[in-house]
Amino acid sequence: MDVNARRIRTTFCLLLIGLSTLLGSSGKGRAAITTGSLFEEMVDLAGLSHFPEPAYRTVQFSSTDRRSRLPGGPDWFANSDGFGGEPIPNFEKVLREPDADGIGEYLIADVAGPGAIVRLWTAAIEGQVRVVLDDAETPIYEGSADVFFRRPYESFEPFKGIDAEMFGRTVYQRDASYAPIPFAKRLRVVWTGNVKRIHFYELQVRLYDKGTSVVSFRPEDIHTYRDTINRVTKVLADPDEGVKPHSHGNTKPFDVVVAAAEKKVVAEFEGSQAIEQLVIRLHAPDIDKALRQTLLQVTCDGYPWPQVQSPVGDFFGAAPGINPYQSLPFTVRPDGTMICRFAMPFERSCRIELVNHGNQSVDATGVVTAVPQTWNERSMHFRARWRVDHDLIASNRDVQDLPFLLAQGKGVYVGTSAYLLNPAEVPTPYGNWWGEGDEKVFVDNEPRPSILGTGSEDYFNYSWSSPDIFLYPYCGQPRNDGPGNRGFVTNYRWHILDAIPFRQNIRFYMELFSHERTPSMSYARIGYHYARPGVTDDHLAIMPADLRAPELPVGWQPAARMGAANSVFFTSEDCLADRQNTRLDKGSLWAGGKLLVWTPKDSGERKSFQIAIDDAGRKQINVAFALTPRSGKVAFYLDGQPLLSADRSEVVDLYQPYRTLLRQVALMPCEFTAGEHTLTLEWRGAGEDVAQPEVGIDFFWVQRQ
């Protein structure tokens, strides 16, 4: 090789080394952030375990009460956050004062890029929005604010090439949208409307480090990345099928018996690896207690305290008990099999243990799958440390901030689960709602939270204190006993595309803010996160007293307040005209501790109840029914005449798979005369899988309109 050739080769090698250094350090030479790459991140659970590169911070713009400026100050719990007519307009700035019709112009967000919108949410927002990227003369979107915050992509012509049904249950989740909108230089969102009208909103944005290459969103992206979008939504629609373990050889099954007060190691690994899937199923005489009183502990790299320490059931996001659901990182199956897909990297070792703090023996079966992975300067441990406060007093006056995670160091927040026992006595959401409180997330010593929300349910992607059971890839409510939001309530939200990196520290709080004073509440929660070695937090070791299984008060009675004001309650068994094919079941969920259960034999069979009305007037009958896997459809008659439900349905279906719920069914208001009236239920049949049908009727209430 001659001298010139050697020089050329040396120069080329130096260029490669320089390029490699540039790519590894600044990230400026890396592939640009695009709409397609953001969709890829929506299912990249392994990617969450490395501190993001290019780095970014996550901020939120919302209709939170602008008086909440000084942490712990006089207006820290102010709650005028989108109903209209707030003391201070719920926007960053007033751009144009209201005209004669009350229509003004208000700034929602104006931020310098590079960045991306990664989450939108609204309970209800009127008016119009104008969304401008990179100071373009033409807005990327201009139209209905509600459409933009719920279904932004549907306004663009190329969306016709997307599977809209699948997109609507994966990228759009309940009242939120995770359709990404990247921008290279600037994002400006302006709302035009009447601030005296409803305008709830949240807009979450990634702001990348300066110099990061981002390709701004164009409607054509939906077509360009159509295959990626359809593939990602398919994975989100069925994570059990779409997120399979990469490793097929390094699996460790276990089948152990953990006696009371015993600790057992179920799996151990050596070397630099990552747990990519953990599957476990418990068996015990009282499975609900076993799931709460058996601790899962995952200890990596010889740390003195486990990075994961949680009751088994709570760790998987659907406690108490077995409440089947499927999300991207977690699945709980009807048979009690629970799956975790969050990656858990370790540099040298990993030990997985079960600790039985109960008084019964527990059988545990499962399998742990690990994949080789090199630990580097961006690798992080997965952490999920459960905490609980028993015997809390929730209040609408003495509001308090409950800590979910207070951590010092570097990491990424990736999810939240909350488990409540709510013993409120009002039987309606207006009255027994526990979640008026906002999330407040301080990142990296900021004096005011960069994420400050509009309500607990808004954080969990729903709204209006809905008692519905709903399940999505990133959010859900797998348990809500009822009536309304009473009983055991569980919510989860996973931060995947909207993960929250922190370089120095994070403080994550949720306000406990209820409709009325409610003693004896239990509130457990987990702040799931990844952390670099050296992170410290406020975790306290879980004690056996923490693991006591909360129980609903026995013999509760519904209260005629708030949403149930002007009501008279009737016990179903006391109103029963005849007791044929009926029985009484006991349970703390039911008013007075008893549930009337009717077992109809044939379609068309009827059961009547006598209800005494004291005074004439317009009234509405409400029925508290048990929704169960053994029930079906009923129709209603009042004094022999058909009576529709309040939503004008002739038939109400009481079937609920896998769960037992207590729910209010409101019937059409009627004019009543004073005296006795007969409410009749008619059985209209059930599905083929219901062999011995039942109808559970807890109580009635008649409410003056």
XYZ file of C-alpha atoms in Angstrom:
705
model
C 0.000 0.000 0.000
C 1.500 3.374 -1.001
C 1.741 6.466 1.211
C -1.266 8.206 -0.337
C -3.444 5.130 0.122
C -2.398 4.869 3.780
C -3.204 8.551 4.294
C -6.626 8.117 2.716
C -7.321 5.050 4.876
C -6.137 6.817 8.055
C -8.254 9.878 7.279
C -11.297 7.669 6.647
C -10.808 5.806 9.957
C -10.459 9.084 11.848
C -13.674 10.309 10.253
C -15.434 7.132 11.336
C -14.117 7.512 14.888
C -15.190 11.151 14.974
C -18.618 10.318 13.595
C -18.992 7.511 16.122
C -18.065 9.881 18.947
C -20.514 12.457 17.687
C -23.320 9.912 17.474
C -22.588 8.505 20.897
C -22.331 11.782 22.770
C -24.434 14.619 21.422
C -26.969 12.665 19.422
C -26.891 15.395 16.732
C -25.917 12.923 14.068
C -28.556 10.410 14.976
C -31.599 9.742 12.868
C -34.130 12.529 13.127
C -37.216 12.296 15.322
C -40.209 11.787 13.041
C -43.869 10.940 13.311
C -42.913 7.370 12.446
C -40.161 7.089 15.076
C -42.553 8.402 17.749
C -45.060 5.725 16.804
C -42.286 3.131 17.167
C -41.635 4.404 20.692
C -45.271 3.796 21.636
C -44.561 0.048 21.958
C -40.847 0.125 22.818
C -40.877 -1.052 26.431
C -37.202 -2.048 26.349
C -36.262 1.462 25.235
C -37.711 2.908 28.440
C -34.984 1.198 30.453
C -32.290 3.489 28.991
C -32.150 7.178 29.765
C -33.469 8.836 26.591
C -31.079 9.941 23.893
C -31.673 12.459 22.523
C -32.678 13.718 25.941
C -35.912 15.585 26.530
C -38.129 16.911 29.287
C -41.896 16.518 29.458
C -44.127 19.482 30.266
C -47.862 19.971 30.388
C -50.142 22.863 29.490
C -53.574 22.576 31.072
C -56.631 24.433 32.261
C -55.490 24.105 35.874
C -56.504 26.905 38.238
C -54.024 29.742 37.702
C -54.251 30.720 41.372
C -52.271 27.565 42.292
C -48.876 29.240 42.015
C -47.196 29.000 45.402
C -46.632 25.419 46.589
C -48.319 25.056 49.970
C -49.653 28.622 49.722
C -53.198 29.927 50.268
C -54.531 28.883 46.819
C -52.464 25.745 46.378
C -55.615 23.578 46.213
C -57.725 25.994 44.126
C -60.056 23.989 41.893
C -61.559 26.250 39.203
C -60.066 24.375 36.282
C -62.283 24.503 33.218
C -65.946 24.817 34.152
C -65.960 28.427 32.940
C -65.975 31.784 34.667
C -62.741 31.176 36.574
C -61.225 34.065 38.587
C -58.216 33.964 36.236
C -58.599 32.686 32.644
C -57.203 29.134 32.438
C -54.617 29.908 29.779
C -51.041 31.077 29.433
C -52.101 34.489 28.217
C -55.086 36.546 27.064
C -54.374 37.472 23.447
C -57.621 39.279 22.686
C -60.196 40.356 25.235
C -63.769 39.054 24.777
C -65.903 40.858 22.213
C -69.585 41.760 22.554
C -70.493 38.072 22.161
C -68.009 37.006 24.851
C -65.574 35.460 22.359
C -61.912 36.067 23.089
C -58.566 34.643 22.034
C -56.317 32.807 24.496
C -52.882 31.222 24.361
C -52.734 27.535 25.338
C -49.064 26.968 24.492
C -46.179 28.747 22.784
C -42.910 26.835 23.091
C -39.655 26.717 21.183
C -38.719 23.392 19.657
C -37.499 20.901 18.900
C -40.343 18.952 20.466
C -43.514 16.919 20.015
C -47.058 16.794 21.300
C -47.319 13.362 22.932
C -50.670 13.495 24.731
C -53.910 15.448 24.487
C -56.939 15.202 26.786
C -60.257 16.920 27.320
C -63.346 16.254 29.391
C -65.202 18.783 27.231
C -63.919 21.859 25.501
C -65.922 24.270 23.426
C -64.612 26.780 20.919
C -61.919 26.533 18.251
C -58.162 25.990 18.240
C -55.461 27.074 15.830
C -52.278 24.982 15.849
C -49.203 26.412 14.132
C -45.880 24.598 13.730
C -42.587 26.395 13.061
C -44.226 29.815 12.529
C -45.812 28.618 9.300
C -48.287 30.950 7.657
C -50.877 28.170 7.430
C -51.948 26.357 10.620
C -51.492 22.590 10.680
C -54.960 22.504 12.243
C -57.740 25.049 12.638
C -61.162 23.988 13.794
C -63.084 22.389 16.639
C -61.088 22.292 19.867
C -62.914 19.148 20.977
C -61.988 17.296 17.777
C -58.331 18.305 18.075
C -57.979 17.224 21.696
C -59.786 13.913 21.209
C -59.173 12.805 17.602
C -56.583 15.089 15.940
C -55.583 12.801 13.057
C -59.131 12.300 11.795
C -59.171 15.837 10.411
C -56.452 14.968 7.895
C -57.242 13.388 4.517
C -54.528 10.654 4.676
C -56.181 9.193 7.789
C -58.557 7.370 5.432
C -55.782 4.839 4.855
C -55.613 3.882 8.539
C -57.611 1.210 10.375
C -59.808 3.777 12.142
C -61.513 1.271 14.440
C -58.226 -0.057 15.821
C -56.700 3.426 15.986
C -59.718 4.583 17.981
C -59.114 2.067 20.772
C -55.319 2.176 20.884
C -53.950 5.622 20.022
C -57.137 7.312 21.198
C -57.684 6.117 24.761
C -60.889 7.097 26.545
C -60.748 10.939 26.610
C -57.077 11.195 25.572
C -55.122 11.069 22.330
C -51.545 9.835 21.986
C -51.281 10.700 18.280
C -47.818 12.343 18.101
C -47.281 15.735 16.463
C -43.550 16.572 16.264
C -42.253 20.076 15.536
C -38.765 21.297 14.687
C -38.761 24.925 15.795
C -41.933 26.026 17.536
C -45.422 25.037 18.667
C -48.163 27.608 19.113
C -51.720 26.652 20.109
C -54.412 29.338 20.414
C -57.977 28.838 21.655
C -60.838 31.046 20.546
C -63.998 30.871 22.612
C -66.015 32.051 25.589
C -64.166 31.600 28.891
C -67.516 31.440 30.646
C -68.131 28.113 28.898
C -66.493 24.726 29.496
C -62.861 24.435 28.400
C -61.096 21.540 30.165
C -57.847 20.579 28.450
C -54.403 19.060 28.913
C -51.625 19.179 26.325
C -48.418 17.282 27.025
C -45.230 18.093 25.146
C -41.747 16.640 24.868
C -39.094 19.339 24.621
C -35.838 17.897 23.258
C -32.389 19.225 24.007
C -31.266 22.000 21.692
C -29.802 20.704 18.455
C -31.936 17.564 18.277
C -33.081 16.898 14.734
C -36.882 16.742 14.530
C -38.954 16.584 11.347
C -42.174 18.518 11.832
C -45.483 16.752 11.386
C -47.282 16.977 8.082
C -50.618 15.323 7.265
C -48.771 13.305 4.616
C -46.906 11.550 7.464
C -50.027 9.508 8.148
C -49.700 7.994 4.681
C -45.891 7.821 4.712
C -45.839 5.891 7.999
C -49.082 4.024 7.400
C -47.487 0.572 7.740
C -45.756 1.590 10.978
C -48.953 3.073 12.396
C -50.997 -0.013 11.566
C -48.314 -2.319 12.991
C -48.041 -0.315 16.233
C -51.797 -0.128 16.726
C -51.996 -3.885 16.194
C -49.463 -4.419 18.992
C -51.322 -2.007 21.278
C -54.599 -3.791 20.550
C -53.199 -7.150 21.737
C -49.938 -6.804 23.704
C -50.053 -10.454 24.787
C -49.603 -11.426 21.164
C -47.661 -8.386 19.964
C -44.982 -8.154 22.694
C -43.341 -11.561 22.807
C -40.100 -12.317 24.729
C -36.984 -12.203 22.545
C -35.189 -14.829 24.626
C -36.221 -18.449 24.250
C -33.442 -20.153 26.175
C -32.889 -18.153 29.335
C -36.192 -18.862 31.090
C -36.612 -20.002 34.661
C -39.937 -21.583 35.631
C -40.868 -21.856 39.298
C -43.426 -23.748 41.345
C -43.052 -23.084 45.068
C -45.049 -23.182 48.263
C -44.502 -20.150 50.495
C -45.660 -20.867 54.011
C -46.959 -18.170 56.335
C -44.123 -15.857 57.493
C -41.743 -17.457 54.966
C -39.534 -15.926 52.253
C -38.535 -17.874 49.152
C -36.299 -17.145 46.188
C -38.120 -18.063 42.976
C -35.457 -17.074 40.430
C -31.839 -15.834 40.307
C -29.694 -14.585 37.433
C -26.017 -13.711 37.067
C -24.263 -11.459 34.599
C -25.429 -8.444 32.626
C -28.998 -9.140 31.514
C -32.559 -7.814 31.607
C -35.736 -9.486 32.784
C -38.047 -9.040 29.821
C -41.075 -10.920 31.107
C -42.286 -12.012 34.543
C -45.305 -14.321 34.779
C -46.787 -15.383 38.098
C -49.948 -16.961 39.476
C -50.843 -17.418 43.138
C -53.102 -20.070 44.635
C -54.519 -19.800 48.167
C -57.787 -20.415 50.050
C -58.342 -16.634 50.271
C -56.819 -15.387 47.035
C -57.628 -11.705 47.644
C -55.680 -11.716 50.910
C -52.838 -13.692 49.344
C -52.463 -11.140 46.556
C -52.213 -8.280 49.069
C -50.180 -10.046 51.798
C -47.584 -11.766 49.592
C -44.771 -9.398 48.670
C -42.918 -9.511 45.367
C -39.298 -8.399 45.745
C -36.855 -7.890 42.886
C -33.318 -7.037 43.971
C -30.696 -6.143 41.376
C -26.903 -5.933 41.702
C -26.722 -6.678 45.421
C -28.580 -3.574 46.594
C -29.634 -3.683 50.267
C -33.281 -2.919 49.450
C -35.246 -4.361 46.519
C -35.839 -2.105 43.558
C -39.302 -3.690 43.370
C -41.180 -4.192 46.616
C -44.929 -4.543 46.319
C -47.826 -6.845 47.115
C -48.042 -9.248 44.192
C -51.533 -8.221 43.130
C -50.896 -4.481 43.417
C -47.691 -4.675 41.383
C -49.661 -5.825 38.340
C -51.975 -2.818 38.447
C -55.423 -4.325 39.041
C -55.757 -5.055 42.773
C -57.432 -5.845 45.059
C -58.327 -9.343 43.915
C -58.264 -10.623 40.346
C -59.616 -8.043 37.906
C -58.788 -9.142 34.355
C -57.366 -6.595 31.952
C -54.751 -6.184 29.255
C -52.446 -3.196 28.845
C -49.108 -2.703 27.119
C -46.852 -3.483 30.127
C -49.231 -5.607 32.233
C -51.858 -8.311 31.755
C -54.075 -9.974 34.346
C -55.984 -12.988 33.040
C -59.283 -14.318 34.407
C -57.553 -17.375 35.881
C -55.231 -15.141 37.941
C -52.165 -15.377 35.683
C -50.332 -12.030 35.784
C -47.756 -10.845 33.263
C -45.252 -7.970 33.474
C -43.516 -6.783 30.301
C -41.580 -3.838 31.783
C -37.872 -4.525 31.191
C -35.758 -4.918 34.347
C -32.038 -4.548 33.503
C -29.200 -5.425 35.880
C -25.430 -5.233 35.638
C -24.299 -8.210 37.740
C -27.177 -10.080 39.378
C -30.901 -10.280 39.993
C -32.875 -12.097 42.686
C -36.680 -12.471 42.697
C -38.351 -13.388 45.987
C -41.797 -13.881 47.457
C -42.432 -12.987 51.106
C -45.622 -14.261 52.739
C -46.863 -11.894 55.450
C -50.242 -13.610 55.711
C -51.460 -16.477 57.881
C -52.129 -18.933 55.035
C -49.826 -20.926 52.815
C -49.519 -19.649 49.235
C -48.622 -21.653 46.123
C -46.845 -19.670 43.415
C -46.194 -20.782 39.851
C -44.702 -18.861 36.981
C -41.746 -18.205 34.741
C -39.102 -15.474 34.452
C -37.507 -14.734 31.091
C -34.214 -12.847 30.774
C -32.294 -11.638 27.749
C -28.560 -10.750 27.555
C -28.010 -7.002 27.697
C -24.864 -4.930 28.118
C -25.065 -2.472 30.994
C -23.842 0.996 29.985
C -23.921 4.638 31.070
C -27.594 4.970 30.053
C -28.868 1.740 31.649
C -31.331 2.029 34.543
C -32.888 -0.219 37.164
C -36.651 -0.675 37.155
C -38.271 0.380 40.439
C -41.795 -0.104 41.768
C -42.165 0.519 45.487
C -45.658 0.285 46.909
C -46.925 2.523 49.675
C -50.216 2.855 51.502
C -52.020 5.168 53.890
C -54.805 3.578 55.892
C -57.490 5.448 57.840
C -57.159 8.649 55.840
C -59.793 11.357 56.070
C -60.586 12.581 52.577
C -62.110 16.041 52.429
C -63.142 18.925 50.177
C -61.771 21.390 52.736
C -58.740 19.789 54.352
C -57.186 18.804 51.031
C -53.754 17.191 51.126
C -50.977 16.217 48.725
C -50.228 12.484 48.800
C -46.670 11.608 47.715
C -46.327 8.931 45.028
C -42.589 9.315 44.496
C -39.950 11.672 45.883
C -36.597 10.747 44.363
C -33.176 12.368 44.094
C -31.009 11.452 41.127
C -31.479 10.580 37.464
C -34.240 8.483 35.969
C -37.527 8.269 34.078
C -41.065 8.071 35.504
C -43.101 5.492 33.539
C -46.368 4.771 35.313
C -48.843 5.144 38.149
C -51.359 2.893 39.821
C -53.755 3.832 42.621
C -55.835 1.519 44.811
C -58.526 3.037 47.010
C -61.025 1.869 49.562
C -63.706 4.548 49.457
C -66.384 4.048 52.152
C -68.464 7.109 51.150
C -72.189 6.728 51.903
C -73.710 8.822 49.103
C -74.667 6.319 46.338
C -73.949 8.640 43.371
C -70.739 9.932 41.716
C -71.789 13.425 42.740
C -71.258 12.886 46.428
C -68.938 9.882 46.659
C -66.286 11.093 44.208
C -62.774 10.905 45.657
C -60.684 12.375 42.829
C -61.134 16.128 42.486
C -57.425 16.407 43.263
C -54.765 17.235 40.659
C -51.435 15.579 39.914
C -48.444 17.812 40.646
C -45.077 16.795 39.241
C -41.950 18.817 40.056
C -38.897 17.948 37.966
C -35.281 19.013 38.532
C -35.763 21.578 41.300
C -38.403 23.604 39.479
C -40.252 25.978 41.861
C -43.666 25.201 40.348
C -44.692 21.863 38.839
C -44.248 21.576 35.079
C -47.094 19.043 35.150
C -50.109 20.345 37.075
C -53.418 18.761 36.172
C -57.150 19.268 36.428
C -58.323 16.229 38.406
C -57.324 12.692 39.303
C -59.591 11.131 36.678
C -58.211 13.533 34.082
C -54.713 12.277 34.857
C -55.988 8.725 34.318
C -57.484 9.783 30.933
C -61.182 9.786 31.825
C -63.524 12.485 33.137
C -66.667 13.399 35.084
C -65.885 10.923 37.910
C -67.064 8.087 35.684
C -67.611 4.750 37.466
C -67.245 2.756 34.223
C -64.918 -0.187 33.904
C -62.595 0.673 31.000
C -59.321 -0.831 29.787
C -56.816 0.645 27.315
C -53.126 0.054 26.503
C -51.950 2.999 28.664
C -54.850 3.629 31.055
C -57.757 1.934 32.728
C -60.128 1.457 35.623
C -60.182 -2.327 36.113
C -62.092 -2.089 39.387
C -64.789 0.271 40.653
C -67.299 -1.459 42.918
C -69.974 1.224 43.198
C -72.549 2.492 43.445
C -70.896 5.490 41.811
C -67.268 5.538 42.952
C -67.831 3.833 46.288
C -65.999 0.706 47.395
C -62.707 -0.537 45.977
C -61.462 1.576 43.076
C -58.334 1.006 40.980
C -56.863 3.254 38.276
C -53.683 2.878 36.218
C -51.807 5.021 33.693
C -48.581 4.068 31.952
C -46.244 6.801 30.698
C -44.771 5.322 27.525
C -44.751 8.024 24.845
C -45.237 10.624 27.597
C -42.557 9.319 29.960
C -41.175 11.907 32.407
C -37.352 12.010 32.504
C -35.635 13.668 35.469
C -31.928 14.480 35.610
C -31.670 15.649 39.222
C -34.902 14.821 41.059
C -38.647 14.299 40.830
C -41.518 14.967 43.232
C -44.808 13.381 42.189
C -47.914 14.183 44.248
C -51.638 13.633 43.811
C -54.124 15.696 45.784
C -56.641 13.829 47.911
C -59.706 15.991 47.317
C -63.152 14.420 47.747
C -66.700 15.718 47.324
C -67.366 15.474 51.052
C -65.559 14.514 54.230
C -64.943 10.749 54.137
C -63.158 9.056 57.062
C -61.550 5.600 56.983
C -60.273 5.772 53.415
C -57.358 3.561 52.376
C -55.132 4.786 49.527
C -52.317 2.605 48.161
C -50.214 3.555 45.144
C -47.109 2.850 43.087
C -44.973 5.294 41.088
C -43.226 3.042 38.545
C -39.907 4.440 37.348
C -36.425 3.691 36.077
C -33.361 5.043 37.866
C -29.634 5.248 37.369
C -27.481 3.884 40.220
C -27.267 6.375 43.054
C -30.904 7.495 43.076
C -32.353 7.804 46.576
C -36.020 8.110 47.426
C -38.494 8.359 50.292
C -39.443 4.676 50.279
C -40.203 3.135 53.658
C -40.000 -0.605 54.155
C -43.393 -2.308 53.938
C -44.578 -3.504 57.311
C -47.111 -6.301 57.993
C -49.615 -3.719 59.304
C -49.502 -1.984 55.904
C -50.606 -5.226 54.270
C -53.827 -5.650 56.198
C -56.633 -6.261 53.739
C -58.964 -3.227 53.884
C -62.631 -4.074 54.279
C -65.760 -2.111 53.493
C -67.858 -1.152 56.526
C -70.462 -3.822 57.169
C -74.082 -2.672 57.147
C -73.594 0.700 55.414
C -76.698 2.651 54.458
C -77.011 5.067 51.511
C -77.250 8.755 52.409
C -79.700 11.229 50.860
C -77.161 13.952 50.112
C -75.676 15.695 47.075
C -76.501 13.579 44.001
C -79.014 11.618 46.085
C -80.589 14.669 47.744
C -84.391 14.721 48.114
C -84.479 10.925 48.069
C -86.295 8.267 50.079
C -84.601 4.849 50.213
C -86.339 1.452 50.276
C -84.785 -1.903 51.116
C -85.600 -4.305 48.288
C -86.506 -7.260 50.513
C -88.916 -5.098 52.535
C -90.778 -4.094 49.357
C -90.971 -7.586 47.898
C -94.502 -8.700 46.977
C -93.637 -12.434 47.059
C -90.487 -14.367 47.958
C -90.707 -17.137 45.377
C -87.339 -17.845 43.718
C -85.484 -15.379 45.946
C -82.810 -15.504 48.625
C -80.679 -13.095 50.656
C -76.894 -13.059 50.182
C -74.588 -11.443 52.716
C -71.739 -9.103 51.871
C -70.182 -5.787 52.839
C -70.769 -4.322 49.370
C -74.531 -4.391 49.877
C -76.553 -1.853 51.860
C -77.349 -3.304 55.269
C -75.013 -6.197 54.452
C -77.693 -8.071 52.443
C -78.544 -8.471 48.760
C -81.882 -9.762 47.488
C -81.182 -12.308 44.741
C -83.972 -13.327 42.365
C -83.441 -16.510 40.309
C -85.847 -16.360 37.353
C -86.488 -19.600 35.507
C -88.004 -18.459 32.224
C -87.986 -15.392 30.020
C -90.986 -13.222 30.801
C -91.046 -14.130 34.511
C -91.760 -11.113 36.729
C -90.985 -9.932 40.245
C -92.903 -7.042 41.840
C -92.119 -4.558 44.602
C -94.472 -2.253 46.492
C -93.167 1.295 46.923
C -95.016 3.768 49.135
C -94.996 7.386 47.920
C -95.699 9.925 50.663
C -96.604 12.913 48.541
C -97.628 13.538 44.944
C -95.256 15.059 42.406
C -92.679 14.376 39.725
C -90.221 11.742 40.909
C -87.629 9.327 39.613
C -87.131 5.737 40.715
C -83.530 4.501 40.934
C -82.604 0.846 41.393
C -79.276 -0.326 42.827
C -78.533 -3.563 40.947
C -75.725 -6.085 41.236
C -73.962 -6.462 37.881
C -72.468 -9.969 37.778
C -71.329 -12.747 35.389
C -74.562 -14.590 36.267
C -77.047 -11.913 35.276
C -78.826 -10.767 32.131
C -81.558 -8.412 30.898
C -84.548 -6.927 32.675
C -87.405 -4.623 31.668
C -89.510 -2.413 33.951
C -93.197 -1.757 34.551
C -94.759 0.835 36.839
C -98.303 0.029 37.934
C -98.572 -2.348 34.988
C -97.337 0.098 32.333
C -93.940 -0.188 30.580
C -91.324 2.142 32.046
C -88.156 3.034 30.163
C -84.788 3.715 31.730
C -83.654 7.334 31.943
C -81.650 6.868 28.728
C -84.875 5.638 27.054
C -83.851 1.980 26.870
C -86.589 -0.620 27.089
C -84.210 -3.256 28.471
C -81.212 -2.958 30.805
C -78.441 -5.559 30.636
C -77.007 -6.410 34.070
C -74.405 -8.856 32.770
C -70.821 -8.019 33.759
C -68.045 -10.538 32.966
C -65.437 -11.375 35.622
C -66.627 -8.759 38.138
C -69.382 -7.995 40.629
C -70.419 -4.345 40.647
C -73.160 -2.336 42.338
C -74.697 0.168 39.937
C -77.546 2.644 39.834
C -80.125 2.260 37.081
C -82.205 5.418 36.795
C -85.710 5.100 35.342
C -87.710 7.747 33.501
C -89.182 10.399 35.823
C -92.944 10.167 36.271
C -95.795 12.017 37.923
C -96.730 10.091 41.062
C -99.813 10.207 43.218
C -99.500 9.701 46.956
C -99.921 6.087 47.986
C -98.575 2.670 47.066
C -97.157 1.952 43.601
C -95.932 -1.297 42.066
C -92.577 -1.554 40.319
C -92.249 -4.791 38.368
C -89.110 -6.332 36.878
C -89.447 -8.663 33.909
C -86.697 -11.136 33.069
C -85.689 -10.918 29.398
C -83.043 -13.647 29.337
C -79.249 -13.927 29.393
C -76.354 -15.066 27.251
C -75.658 -18.715 26.527
C -72.826 -18.820 29.070
C -75.211 -17.962 31.938
C -76.487 -21.349 33.092
C -78.323 -20.334 36.280
C -79.352 -16.679 35.930
C -79.673 -14.309 38.860
C -80.826 -10.741 39.396
C -79.408 -8.956 42.443
C -81.505 -6.025 43.708
C -79.942 -4.117 46.603
C -82.199 -1.126 47.198
C -84.474 1.441 45.559
C -84.623 5.148 45.983
C -87.250 7.611 44.873
C -85.943 11.094 44.204
C -88.039 14.232 43.871
C -87.328 16.059 40.605
